[in-house]
Structure formats: structure tokens, C-alpha cells
Short mmCIF file of C-alpha atoms in Angstrom, two decimals:
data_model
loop_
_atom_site.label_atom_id
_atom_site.label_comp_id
_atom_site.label_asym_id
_atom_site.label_seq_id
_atom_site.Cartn_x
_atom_site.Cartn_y
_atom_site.Cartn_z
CA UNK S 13 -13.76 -7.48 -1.07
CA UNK S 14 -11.30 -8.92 1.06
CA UNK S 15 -9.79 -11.06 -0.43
CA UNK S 16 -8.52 -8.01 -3.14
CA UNK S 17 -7.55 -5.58 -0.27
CA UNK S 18 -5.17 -8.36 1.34
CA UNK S 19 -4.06 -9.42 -2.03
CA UNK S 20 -3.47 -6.27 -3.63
CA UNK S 21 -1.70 -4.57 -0.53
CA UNK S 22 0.49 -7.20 -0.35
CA UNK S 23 1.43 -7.55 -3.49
CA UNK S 24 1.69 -3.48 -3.68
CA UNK S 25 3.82 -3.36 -0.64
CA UNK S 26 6.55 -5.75 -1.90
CA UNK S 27 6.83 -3.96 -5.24
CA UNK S 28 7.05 -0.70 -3.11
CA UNK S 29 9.61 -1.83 -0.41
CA UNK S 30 11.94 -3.15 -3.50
CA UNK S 31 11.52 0.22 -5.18
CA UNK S 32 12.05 1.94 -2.25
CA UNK S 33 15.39 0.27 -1.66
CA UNK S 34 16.55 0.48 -4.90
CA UNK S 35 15.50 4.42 -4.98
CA UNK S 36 17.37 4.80 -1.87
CA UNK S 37 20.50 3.63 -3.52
CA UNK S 38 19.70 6.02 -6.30
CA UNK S 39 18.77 9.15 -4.42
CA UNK S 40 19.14 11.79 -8.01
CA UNK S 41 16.89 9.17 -10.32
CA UNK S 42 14.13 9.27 -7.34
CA UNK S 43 14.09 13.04 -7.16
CA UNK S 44 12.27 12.22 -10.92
CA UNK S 45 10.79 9.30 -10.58
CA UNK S 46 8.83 9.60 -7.42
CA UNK S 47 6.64 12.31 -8.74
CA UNK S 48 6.00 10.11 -12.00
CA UNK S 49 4.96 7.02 -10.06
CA UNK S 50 3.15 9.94 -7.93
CA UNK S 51 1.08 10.25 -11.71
CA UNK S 52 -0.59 6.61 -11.33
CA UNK S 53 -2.02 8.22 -8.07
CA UNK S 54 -3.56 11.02 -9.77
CA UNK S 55 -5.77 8.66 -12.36
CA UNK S 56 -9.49 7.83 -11.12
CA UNK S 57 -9.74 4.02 -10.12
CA UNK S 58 -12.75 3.77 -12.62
CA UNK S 59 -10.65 4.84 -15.88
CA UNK S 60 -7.83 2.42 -14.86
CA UNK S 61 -9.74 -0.51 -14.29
CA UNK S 62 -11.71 0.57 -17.14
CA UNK S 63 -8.54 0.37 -19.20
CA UNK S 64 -7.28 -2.85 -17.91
CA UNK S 65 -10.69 -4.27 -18.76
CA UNK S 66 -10.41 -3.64 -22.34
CA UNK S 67 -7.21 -5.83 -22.05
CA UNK S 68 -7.31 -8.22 -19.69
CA UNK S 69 -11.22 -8.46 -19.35
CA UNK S 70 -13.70 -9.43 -16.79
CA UNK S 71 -11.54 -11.07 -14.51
CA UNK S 72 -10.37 -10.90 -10.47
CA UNK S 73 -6.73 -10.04 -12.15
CA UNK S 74 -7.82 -6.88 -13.62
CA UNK S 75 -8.82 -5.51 -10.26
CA UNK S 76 -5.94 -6.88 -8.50
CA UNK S 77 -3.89 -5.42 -10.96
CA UNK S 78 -5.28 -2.17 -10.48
CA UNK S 79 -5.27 -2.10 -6.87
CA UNK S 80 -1.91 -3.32 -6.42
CA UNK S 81 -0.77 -0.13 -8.81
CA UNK S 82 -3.09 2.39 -6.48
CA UNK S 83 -1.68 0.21 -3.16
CA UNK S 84 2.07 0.99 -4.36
CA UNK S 85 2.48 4.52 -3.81
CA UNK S 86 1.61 5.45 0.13
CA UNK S 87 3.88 2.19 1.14
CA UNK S 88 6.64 3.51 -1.33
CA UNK S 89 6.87 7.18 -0.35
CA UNK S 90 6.88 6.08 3.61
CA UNK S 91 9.47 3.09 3.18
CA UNK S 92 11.84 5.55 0.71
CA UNK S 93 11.54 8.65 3.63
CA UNK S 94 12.23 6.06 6.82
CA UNK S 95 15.59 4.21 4.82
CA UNK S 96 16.72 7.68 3.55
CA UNK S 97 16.37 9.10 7.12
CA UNK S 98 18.20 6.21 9.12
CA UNK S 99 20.84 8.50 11.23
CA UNK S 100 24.40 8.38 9.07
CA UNK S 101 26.07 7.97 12.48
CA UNK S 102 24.15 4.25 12.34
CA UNK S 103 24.78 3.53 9.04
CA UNK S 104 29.08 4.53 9.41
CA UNK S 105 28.57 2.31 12.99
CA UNK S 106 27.65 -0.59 10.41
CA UNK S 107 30.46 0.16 8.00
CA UNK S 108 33.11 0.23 10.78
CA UNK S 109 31.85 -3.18 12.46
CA UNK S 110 32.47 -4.64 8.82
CA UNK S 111 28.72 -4.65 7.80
CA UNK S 112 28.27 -5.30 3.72
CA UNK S 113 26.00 -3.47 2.10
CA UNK S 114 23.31 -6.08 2.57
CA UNK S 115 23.62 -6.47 6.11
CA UNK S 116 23.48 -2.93 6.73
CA UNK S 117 19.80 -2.97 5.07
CA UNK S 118 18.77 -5.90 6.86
CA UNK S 119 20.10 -5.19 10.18
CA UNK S 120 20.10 -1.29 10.74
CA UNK S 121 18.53 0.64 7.81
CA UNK S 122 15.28 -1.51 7.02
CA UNK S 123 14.59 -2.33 10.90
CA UNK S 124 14.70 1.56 11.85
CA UNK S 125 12.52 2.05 8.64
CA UNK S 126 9.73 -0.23 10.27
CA UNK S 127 7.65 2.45 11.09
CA UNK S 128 7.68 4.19 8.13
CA UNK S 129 7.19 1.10 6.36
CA UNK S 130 4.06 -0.02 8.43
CA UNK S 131 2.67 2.91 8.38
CA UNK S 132 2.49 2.99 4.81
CA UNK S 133 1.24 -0.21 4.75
CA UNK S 134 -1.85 1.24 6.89
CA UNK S 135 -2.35 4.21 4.62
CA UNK S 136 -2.35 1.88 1.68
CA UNK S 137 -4.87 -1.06 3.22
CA UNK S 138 -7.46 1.83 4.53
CA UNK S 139 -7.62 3.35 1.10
CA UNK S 140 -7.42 -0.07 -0.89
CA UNK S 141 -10.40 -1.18 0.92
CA UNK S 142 -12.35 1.79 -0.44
CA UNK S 143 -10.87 1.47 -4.06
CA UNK S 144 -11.97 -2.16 -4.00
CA UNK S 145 -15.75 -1.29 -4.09
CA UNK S 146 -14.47 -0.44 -7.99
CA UNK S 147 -14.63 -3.85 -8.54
CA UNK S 148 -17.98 -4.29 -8.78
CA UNK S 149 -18.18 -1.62 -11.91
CA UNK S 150 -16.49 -4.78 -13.95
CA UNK S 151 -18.94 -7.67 -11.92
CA UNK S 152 -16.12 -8.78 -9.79
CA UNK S 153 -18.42 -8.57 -6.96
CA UNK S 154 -17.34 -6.94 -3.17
CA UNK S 155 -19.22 -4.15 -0.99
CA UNK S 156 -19.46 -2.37 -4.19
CA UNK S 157 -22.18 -4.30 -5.38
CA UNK S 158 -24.55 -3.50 -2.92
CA UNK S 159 -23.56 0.22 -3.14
CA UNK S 160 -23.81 0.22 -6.88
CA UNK S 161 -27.71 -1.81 -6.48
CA UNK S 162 -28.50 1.22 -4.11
CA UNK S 163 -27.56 3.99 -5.96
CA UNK S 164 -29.40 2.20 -9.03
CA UNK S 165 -32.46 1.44 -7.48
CA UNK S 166 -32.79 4.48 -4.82
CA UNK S 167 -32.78 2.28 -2.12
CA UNK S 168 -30.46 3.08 0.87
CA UNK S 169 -30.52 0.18 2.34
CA UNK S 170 -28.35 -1.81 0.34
CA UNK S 171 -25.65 1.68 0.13
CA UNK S 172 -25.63 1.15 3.87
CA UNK S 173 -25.51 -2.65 3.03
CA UNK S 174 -22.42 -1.92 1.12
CA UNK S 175 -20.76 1.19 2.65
CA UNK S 176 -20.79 0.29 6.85
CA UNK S 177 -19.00 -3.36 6.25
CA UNK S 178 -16.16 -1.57 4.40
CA UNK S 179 -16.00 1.57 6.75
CA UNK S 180 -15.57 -1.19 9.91
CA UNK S 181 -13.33 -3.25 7.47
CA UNK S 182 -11.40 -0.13 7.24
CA UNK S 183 -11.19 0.34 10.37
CA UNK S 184 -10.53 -3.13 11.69
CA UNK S 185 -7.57 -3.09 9.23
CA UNK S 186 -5.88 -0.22 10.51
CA UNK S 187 -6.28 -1.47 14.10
CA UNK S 188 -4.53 -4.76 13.20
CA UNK S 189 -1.92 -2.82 11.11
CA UNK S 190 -1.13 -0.71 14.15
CA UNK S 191 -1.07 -3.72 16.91
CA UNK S 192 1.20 -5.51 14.23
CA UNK S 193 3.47 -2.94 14.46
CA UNK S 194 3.37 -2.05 18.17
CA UNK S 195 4.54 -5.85 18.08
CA UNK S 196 7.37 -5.43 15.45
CA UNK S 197 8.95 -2.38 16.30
CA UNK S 198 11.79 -2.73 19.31
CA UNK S 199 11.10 -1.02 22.65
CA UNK S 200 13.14 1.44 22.12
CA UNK S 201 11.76 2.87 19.06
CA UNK S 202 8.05 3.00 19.83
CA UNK S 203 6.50 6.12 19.86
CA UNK S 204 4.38 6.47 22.71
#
């Protein structure tokens, strides 16, 4: 279980920070194509995985796959809204020191994005862990196991077997996220 949240969040939030950037650059295209990557959000975990089954079969990919598809869109809405919101004034500081293009992401607009970005990254890894307990429905194993041998067999001890590990994995995740991030972002721009 997690092993395919850490995995899948990962691999989500890289494919969302590039999009992000390159959205940024194209701010009329992601007026349209944020609410159709906003569509994968809106399919149930079960059908998708359920899809991906039929073609890539019983295997830790397919939920990976998935995951990394439902982990994509919280990290890419936050990381497009903190680098289109960087104060101009910083950005035309940049430009007038001689900053390229590339140097002004890397050194002003993706560092005052952090926040943003992070959280994001929280949003995504609290509800990843939850989607993970999908994984069972294809025998991939996790907390979803358990849950799914509960609900089967009427027994509620295995649900809570299943269900309080990935509430306090949950949890635990977004405490780390948010300590992580108290630790990246520069004194000056924590929130208190």
C-alpha cells in the first residue's frame, strides 16, 4: 500500500509540475485543458483500473498507472495557480537583472510556487493513499485486502484491520508533507 502511494505521487507530481510549467507558458490552451484533465478526476478509481486491467492485466503497473493519473490533478492545479500568481514586479526584477527564461523559473517563479506546489503534493498523497485500497479489487494486495475480506465475510475486524493503518498512514503522510515544507520554504515566506 505504500509502496503505490509513494510511487504513484511521485511519479504524478513530476508529470504535474512539467504540465504545470508548460501551461503556465500557455495561459489560453490551459483555460481548456485544465477542465479536461479535470475529466480523469471525475471517473471512479474502480472503472479505471478496471479498464487498465483489461489491457495491461493483473499487474503492480496497472495500479500505479492509475494512481499516478488520479495523483496528477490536485499537484497540477496548485503548482499552475502558485507559478501563474508569482508577483509580475518579481518576474520584470528577473528580466532586468538579465535572468533567461530558465533562470527566472528556477530562481524566482518555481521557488515562490513552493507552497502551492507542496501543498498539492499533500492533497494528492492523502487521497492516493485512500485510492490505493483499489488495488486489491485486481489482487495487487494493500489495506484493501483486509477491507475487501471484511466486507465479504461480515467481519469488522479485518475493515478496521484495513481502514485504521491507512487513516494513520494518511495522516502520517500529511504531517511529513507539511514538516517537509516548513523546511523548504524560506523564512520569509512561511505562513505562520
Amino acid at each position: 500500500h505504500f509502496y503505490f502511494v509513494i510511487v504513484s505521487v511521485t511519479i504524478g507530481s513530476v508529470i504535474a509540475v512539467v504540465l504545470a510549467i508548460a501551461l503556465s507558458r500557455f495561459k489560453k490552451a490551459a483555460k481548456y485543458l485544465m477542465p479536461i484533465l479535470g475529466i480523469f478526476q471525475t471517473i471512479p478509481g474502480i472503472v479505471f483500473i478496471g479498464v487498465l486491467f483489461i489491457y495491461i492485466g493483473m499487474r503492480p503497473e496497472t495500479v500505479i498507472i492509475a494512481l499516478s493519473v488520479y495523483a496528477i490533478l490536485p499537484v497540477l492545479k496548485n503548482a499552475y495557480t502558485g507559478i501563474v500568481t508569482v508577483d509580475p514586479a518579481l518576474i520584470e526584477a528577473g528580466r532586468g537583472i538579465g535572468m533567461s527564461p530558465w533562470i527566472l523559473l528556477w530562481r524566482v517563479e518555481l521557488p515562490m510556487a513552493l507552497n502551492s506546489i507542496i501543498t498539492g503534493i499533500r492533497m494528492s498523497t492523502i487521497y492516493t493513499v485512500s485510492w490505493a485500497v483499489l488495488a486489491a479489487m485486481i489482487g495487487q494486495g494493500g489495506l484493501g485486502e483486509f477491507i475487501y475480506i471484511g466486507i465479504n465475510s461480515n467481519m469488522k475486524q479485518f475493515i478496521v484491520m484495513g481502514s485504521i493503518p491507512a487513516a494513520l498512514m494518511a495522516i502520517g503522510l500529511g504531517y511529513l508533507i507539511d514538516k517537509v515544507q516548513v523546511k523548504l520554504t524560506p523564512r520569509g515566506l512561511r505562513r505562520n
